[in-house]
């Protein structure tokens, strides 16, 4: 059966092999499956005679065209592809370098910038607390309403408050809170419009801490969508040491004899 198929294919293509000017369009009718080893051997035996040198050249060119090996210009194509790939890689490197150059590193603040941003928030850093400083005083019946950032606090001497984390200050630094909205005492009350320029509240940074965790849960029903996120706000703890800009009434000390007389009167009654 194999020999019969070989003879059939040989007779079909014999006109192409023996024709002086074969057309190129006939090559499309030949498939690589028809070029079996038996057929090639039979063609070689037919074309081995010196009487038909043209046929031998045609056969060799035909065989080279349908071989599985790549043509001679494959090296050039490989070089072109490698050049294209290297060009693409270079473009990618340029993009990465450009992105890195555009990304700004950590900003360096000058002393003027630090003072300006701190003043916008509502405080001023004086310096670290020294051992010789006596900043903590006894209680005074004076209160003030101050603004730090976007929050307002009512404070008195000795109070401690938690505010959003303040930049450019460390623990045991002395601060002046200069955004004072209101001052009050037993004798007078001063209201700012909106700020009192001559008032000031002194404080000391005690610690930087984190607030309690807050869970953020999102859900979309019938969409299999659930997301849980946690957040801990950074805080700064301040201790109020002094309030200036208002008259402070004198606190009369309570004598021990007065206490004893008061107890005796209560017992007699």
GROMACS .gro file of C-alpha atoms in nm:
model
  269
    1UNK     CA    1   0.000   0.000   0.000
    2UNK     CA    2   0.282   0.240   0.083
    3UNK     CA    3   0.454   0.174  -0.252
    4UNK     CA    4   0.125   0.228  -0.436
    5UNK     CA    5   0.073   0.564  -0.266
    6UNK     CA    6   0.427   0.667  -0.350
    7UNK     CA    7   0.373   0.582  -0.719
    8UNK     CA    8   0.047   0.779  -0.723
    9UNK     CA    9   0.203   1.089  -0.578
   10UNK     CA   10   0.501   1.055  -0.814
   11UNK     CA   11   0.274   1.040  -1.118
   12UNK     CA   12   0.071   1.336  -0.994
   13UNK     CA   13   0.377   1.558  -0.957
   14UNK     CA   14   0.580   1.422  -1.248
   15UNK     CA   15   0.458   1.701  -1.471
   16UNK     CA   16   0.598   1.956  -1.228
   17UNK     CA   17   0.934   1.778  -1.199
   18UNK     CA   18   0.988   1.743  -1.576
   19UNK     CA   19   0.845   2.078  -1.689
   20UNK     CA   20   1.111   2.337  -1.802
   21UNK     CA   21   0.934   2.639  -1.635
   22UNK     CA   22   0.716   2.523  -1.351
   23UNK     CA   23   0.478   2.776  -1.205
   24UNK     CA   24   0.518   2.883  -0.847
   25UNK     CA   25   0.149   2.849  -0.780
   26UNK     CA   26   0.179   2.470  -0.814
   27UNK     CA   27   0.383   2.464  -0.494
   28UNK     CA   28   0.071   2.541  -0.295
   29UNK     CA   29  -0.088   2.212  -0.408
   30UNK     CA   30   0.193   2.006  -0.252
   31UNK     CA   31   0.174   1.934   0.116
   32UNK     CA   32   0.468   1.833   0.334
   33UNK     CA   33   0.287   1.509   0.430
   34UNK     CA   34   0.329   1.373   0.076
   35UNK     CA   35   0.708   1.394   0.094
   36UNK     CA   36   0.768   1.057   0.257
   37UNK     CA   37   1.117   0.902   0.273
   38UNK     CA   38   1.021   0.640   0.014
   39UNK     CA   39   0.908   0.910  -0.228
   40UNK     CA   40   1.228   1.109  -0.181
   41UNK     CA   41   1.440   0.798  -0.243
   42UNK     CA   42   1.253   0.721  -0.563
   43UNK     CA   43   1.293   1.080  -0.682
   44UNK     CA   44   1.665   1.070  -0.607
   45UNK     CA   45   1.705   0.751  -0.811
   46UNK     CA   46   1.524   0.913  -1.103
   47UNK     CA   47   1.726   1.232  -1.092
   48UNK     CA   48   2.067   1.073  -1.028
   49UNK     CA   49   2.133   1.033  -1.402
   50UNK     CA   50   2.338   1.311  -1.572
   51UNK     CA   51   2.076   1.350  -1.843
   52UNK     CA   52   1.851   1.572  -1.637
   53UNK     CA   53   2.063   1.812  -1.429
   54UNK     CA   54   1.785   2.071  -1.423
   55UNK     CA   55   1.550   1.830  -1.250
   56UNK     CA   56   1.804   1.756  -0.978
   57UNK     CA   57   1.841   2.126  -0.899
   58UNK     CA   58   1.465   2.167  -0.890
   59UNK     CA   59   1.423   1.875  -0.658
   60UNK     CA   60   1.691   1.995  -0.419
   61UNK     CA   61   1.541   2.343  -0.405
   62UNK     CA   62   1.194   2.196  -0.362
   63UNK     CA   63   1.312   1.972  -0.080
   64UNK     CA   64   1.488   2.261   0.093
   65UNK     CA   65   1.171   2.470   0.072
   66UNK     CA   66   0.954   2.212   0.248
   67UNK     CA   67   1.206   2.098   0.506
   68UNK     CA   68   1.142   2.150   0.875
   69UNK     CA   69   1.462   2.354   0.916
   70UNK     CA   70   1.432   2.729   0.905
   71UNK     CA   71   1.564   2.918   0.600
   72UNK     CA   72   1.902   3.084   0.591
   73UNK     CA   73   1.766   3.426   0.693
   74UNK     CA   74   1.656   3.290   1.033
   75UNK     CA   75   1.968   3.430   1.200
   76UNK     CA   76   1.885   3.777   1.075
   77UNK     CA   77   1.528   3.748   1.203
   78UNK     CA   78   1.652   3.628   1.542
   79UNK     CA   79   1.886   3.927   1.561
   80UNK     CA   80   1.600   4.162   1.474
   81UNK     CA   81   1.377   4.006   1.740
   82UNK     CA   82   1.653   4.028   2.000
   83UNK     CA   83   1.703   4.395   1.912
   84UNK     CA   84   1.331   4.459   1.948
   85UNK     CA   85   1.328   4.287   2.287
   86UNK     CA   86   1.626   4.486   2.408
   87UNK     CA   87   1.462   4.807   2.292
   88UNK     CA   88   1.147   4.715   2.484
   89UNK     CA   89   1.346   4.638   2.795
   90UNK     CA   90   1.533   4.966   2.768
   91UNK     CA   91   1.205   5.152   2.740
   92UNK     CA   92   1.079   4.981   3.053
   93UNK     CA   93   1.396   5.076   3.240
   94UNK     CA   94   1.353   5.436   3.131
   95UNK     CA   95   0.998   5.437   3.260
   96UNK     CA   96   1.108   5.303   3.597
   97UNK     CA   97   1.388   5.554   3.623
   98UNK     CA   98   1.153   5.836   3.533
   99UNK     CA   99   0.906   5.722   3.796
  100UNK     CA  100   1.176   5.709   4.060
  101UNK     CA  101   1.302   6.053   3.965
  102UNK     CA  102   0.950   6.199   3.982
  103UNK     CA  103   0.877   6.047   4.322
  104UNK     CA  104   0.976   6.297   4.591
  105UNK     CA  105   1.182   6.165   4.881
  106UNK     CA  106   1.112   6.250   5.246
  107UNK     CA  107   1.069   6.624   5.275
  108UNK     CA  108   1.328   6.811   5.477
  109UNK     CA  109   1.183   7.097   5.682
  110UNK     CA  110   1.377   7.410   5.756
  111UNK     CA  111   1.333   7.580   6.096
  112UNK     CA  112   1.117   7.847   5.933
  113UNK     CA  113   0.892   7.584   5.774
  114UNK     CA  114   0.855   7.407   6.108
  115UNK     CA  115   0.756   7.727   6.285
  116UNK     CA  116   0.509   7.818   6.012
  117UNK     CA  117   0.332   7.480   6.012
  118UNK     CA  118   0.326   7.468   6.393
  119UNK     CA  119   0.172   7.818   6.403
  120UNK     CA  120  -0.098   7.710   6.160
  121UNK     CA  121  -0.188   7.420   6.390
  122UNK     CA  122  -0.183   7.645   6.696
  123UNK     CA  123   0.135   7.587   6.898
  124UNK     CA  124   0.497   7.687   6.925
  125UNK     CA  125   0.787   7.473   7.050
  126UNK     CA  126   1.007   7.649   7.306
  127UNK     CA  127   1.253   7.374   7.386
  128UNK     CA  128   1.311   7.071   7.610
  129UNK     CA  129   1.214   7.079   7.974
  130UNK     CA  130   1.507   7.132   8.210
  131UNK     CA  131   1.545   6.989   8.560
  132UNK     CA  132   1.564   7.337   8.710
  133UNK     CA  133   1.232   7.444   8.553
  134UNK     CA  134   0.941   7.466   8.797
  135UNK     CA  135   0.657   7.458   8.548
  136UNK     CA  136   0.402   7.269   8.757
  137UNK     CA  137   0.208   7.504   8.982
  138UNK     CA  138  -0.082   7.457   9.225
  139UNK     CA  139  -0.435   7.480   9.096
  140UNK     CA  140  -0.565   7.822   8.999
  141UNK     CA  141  -0.938   7.897   8.937
  142UNK     CA  142  -0.879   8.007   8.577
  143UNK     CA  143  -0.988   7.836   8.257
  144UNK     CA  144  -0.931   7.887   7.886
  145UNK     CA  145  -1.075   7.761   7.559
  146UNK     CA  146  -0.798   7.679   7.311
  147UNK     CA  147  -0.792   7.550   6.955
  148UNK     CA  148  -0.541   7.294   6.831
  149UNK     CA  149  -0.587   7.201   6.470
  150UNK     CA  150  -0.961   7.165   6.418
  151UNK     CA  151  -1.048   7.077   6.781
  152UNK     CA  152  -1.130   7.299   7.077
  153UNK     CA  153  -1.059   7.220   7.442
  154UNK     CA  154  -1.155   7.383   7.771
  155UNK     CA  155  -0.854   7.355   8.000
  156UNK     CA  156  -0.738   7.468   8.342
  157UNK     CA  157  -0.407   7.461   8.521
  158UNK     CA  158  -0.294   7.099   8.575
  159UNK     CA  159  -0.531   6.938   8.320
  160UNK     CA  160  -0.413   6.680   8.066
  161UNK     CA  161  -0.560   6.654   7.716
  162UNK     CA  162  -0.512   6.423   7.419
  163UNK     CA  163  -0.477   6.586   7.078
  164UNK     CA  164  -0.388   6.457   6.735
  165UNK     CA  165  -0.018   6.388   6.706
  166UNK     CA  166   0.184   6.710   6.689
  167UNK     CA  167   0.482   6.725   6.457
  168UNK     CA  168   0.822   6.872   6.539
  169UNK     CA  169   0.795   6.808   6.914
  170UNK     CA  170   0.929   6.534   7.138
  171UNK     CA  171   0.847   6.414   7.488
  172UNK     CA  172   0.925   6.670   7.764
  173UNK     CA  173   0.918   6.962   7.520
  174UNK     CA  174   0.762   7.290   7.635
  175UNK     CA  175   0.489   7.434   7.413
  176UNK     CA  176   0.294   7.759   7.391
  177UNK     CA  177  -0.064   7.718   7.267
  178UNK     CA  178  -0.131   8.056   7.109
  179UNK     CA  179  -0.479   8.004   6.963
  180UNK     CA  180  -0.679   8.108   7.272
  181UNK     CA  181  -1.047   8.173   7.204
  182UNK     CA  182  -1.168   8.257   7.555
  183UNK     CA  183  -1.034   8.324   7.902
  184UNK     CA  184  -1.234   8.314   8.222
  185UNK     CA  185  -1.199   8.355   8.597
  186UNK     CA  186  -1.420   8.451   8.895
  187UNK     CA  187  -1.379   8.821   8.827
  188UNK     CA  188  -1.375   8.853   8.447
  189UNK     CA  189  -1.434   8.678   8.117
  190UNK     CA  190  -1.250   8.770   7.795
  191UNK     CA  191  -1.381   8.660   7.456
  192UNK     CA  192  -1.164   8.669   7.147
  193UNK     CA  193  -1.262   8.780   6.796
  194UNK     CA  194  -1.182   8.505   6.721
  195UNK     CA  195  -0.841   8.485   6.898
  196UNK     CA  196  -0.696   8.673   7.193
  197UNK     CA  197  -0.354   8.803   7.082
  198UNK     CA  198  -0.216   8.866   7.433
  199UNK     CA  199  -0.324   8.530   7.581
  200UNK     CA  200  -0.116   8.214   7.597
  201UNK     CA  201  -0.146   7.869   7.745
  202UNK     CA  202   0.171   7.682   7.841
  203UNK     CA  203   0.189   7.303   7.820
  204UNK     CA  204   0.438   7.015   7.831
  205UNK     CA  205   0.442   6.708   7.605
  206UNK     CA  206   0.407   6.399   7.822
  207UNK     CA  207   0.388   6.120   7.565
  208UNK     CA  208   0.300   6.013   7.213
  209UNK     CA  209   0.050   5.727   7.213
  210UNK     CA  210  -0.206   5.541   7.001
  211UNK     CA  211  -0.579   5.558   7.052
  212UNK     CA  212  -0.801   5.251   7.087
  213UNK     CA  213  -0.854   5.051   6.770
  214UNK     CA  214  -1.155   5.139   6.557
  215UNK     CA  215  -1.297   4.872   6.324
  216UNK     CA  216  -1.436   4.974   5.985
  217UNK     CA  217  -1.665   4.705   5.838
  218UNK     CA  218  -1.814   4.728   5.489
  219UNK     CA  219  -2.064   4.490   5.334
  220UNK     CA  220  -2.267   4.467   5.015
  221UNK     CA  221  -2.544   4.214   5.041
  222UNK     CA  222  -2.580   3.948   4.774
  223UNK     CA  223  -2.241   4.048   4.632
  224UNK     CA  224  -2.012   3.839   4.855
  225UNK     CA  225  -1.836   4.161   4.954
  226UNK     CA  226  -1.708   4.206   5.309
  227UNK     CA  227  -1.413   4.417   5.417
  228UNK     CA  228  -1.283   4.478   5.768
  229UNK     CA  229  -1.020   4.739   5.840
  230UNK     CA  230  -0.871   4.866   6.165
  231UNK     CA  231  -0.737   5.209   6.253
  232UNK     CA  232  -0.550   5.349   6.553
  233UNK     CA  233  -0.519   5.726   6.566
  234UNK     CA  234  -0.185   5.873   6.675
  235UNK     CA  235  -0.223   6.104   6.975
  236UNK     CA  236  -0.012   6.340   7.183
  237UNK     CA  237  -0.074   6.389   7.553
  238UNK     CA  238  -0.029   6.746   7.682
  239UNK     CA  239  -0.018   6.868   8.043
  240UNK     CA  240  -0.137   7.226   8.096
  241UNK     CA  241   0.103   7.414   8.323
  242UNK     CA  242   0.001   7.780   8.309
  243UNK     CA  243  -0.261   8.021   8.166
  244UNK     CA  244  -0.161   8.380   8.099
  245UNK     CA  245  -0.360   8.683   7.989
  246UNK     CA  246  -0.623   8.706   8.263
  247UNK     CA  247  -0.632   8.831   8.623
  248UNK     CA  248  -0.588   8.546   8.864
  249UNK     CA  249  -0.771   8.585   9.195
  250UNK     CA  250  -0.573   8.517   9.506
  251UNK     CA  251  -0.661   8.195   9.678
  252UNK     CA  252  -0.687   8.246  10.055
  253UNK     CA  253  -0.529   7.957  10.245
  254UNK     CA  254  -0.763   7.767  10.475
  255UNK     CA  255  -0.641   7.769  10.835
  256UNK     CA  256  -0.664   7.466  11.059
  257UNK     CA  257  -0.827   7.664  11.346
  258UNK     CA  258  -1.116   7.760  11.122
  259UNK     CA  259  -1.174   7.395  11.040
  260UNK     CA  260  -1.181   7.299  11.409
  261UNK     CA  261  -1.426   7.582  11.492
  262UNK     CA  262  -1.653   7.474  11.213
  263UNK     CA  263  -1.651   7.115  11.343
  264UNK     CA  264  -1.733   7.231  11.696
  265UNK     CA  265  -2.027   7.439  11.574
  266UNK     CA  266  -2.160   7.144  11.377
  267UNK     CA  267  -2.137   6.913  11.681
  268UNK     CA  268  -2.307   7.168  11.914
  269UNK     CA  269  -2.593   7.211  11.672
   0.00000   0.00000   0.00000
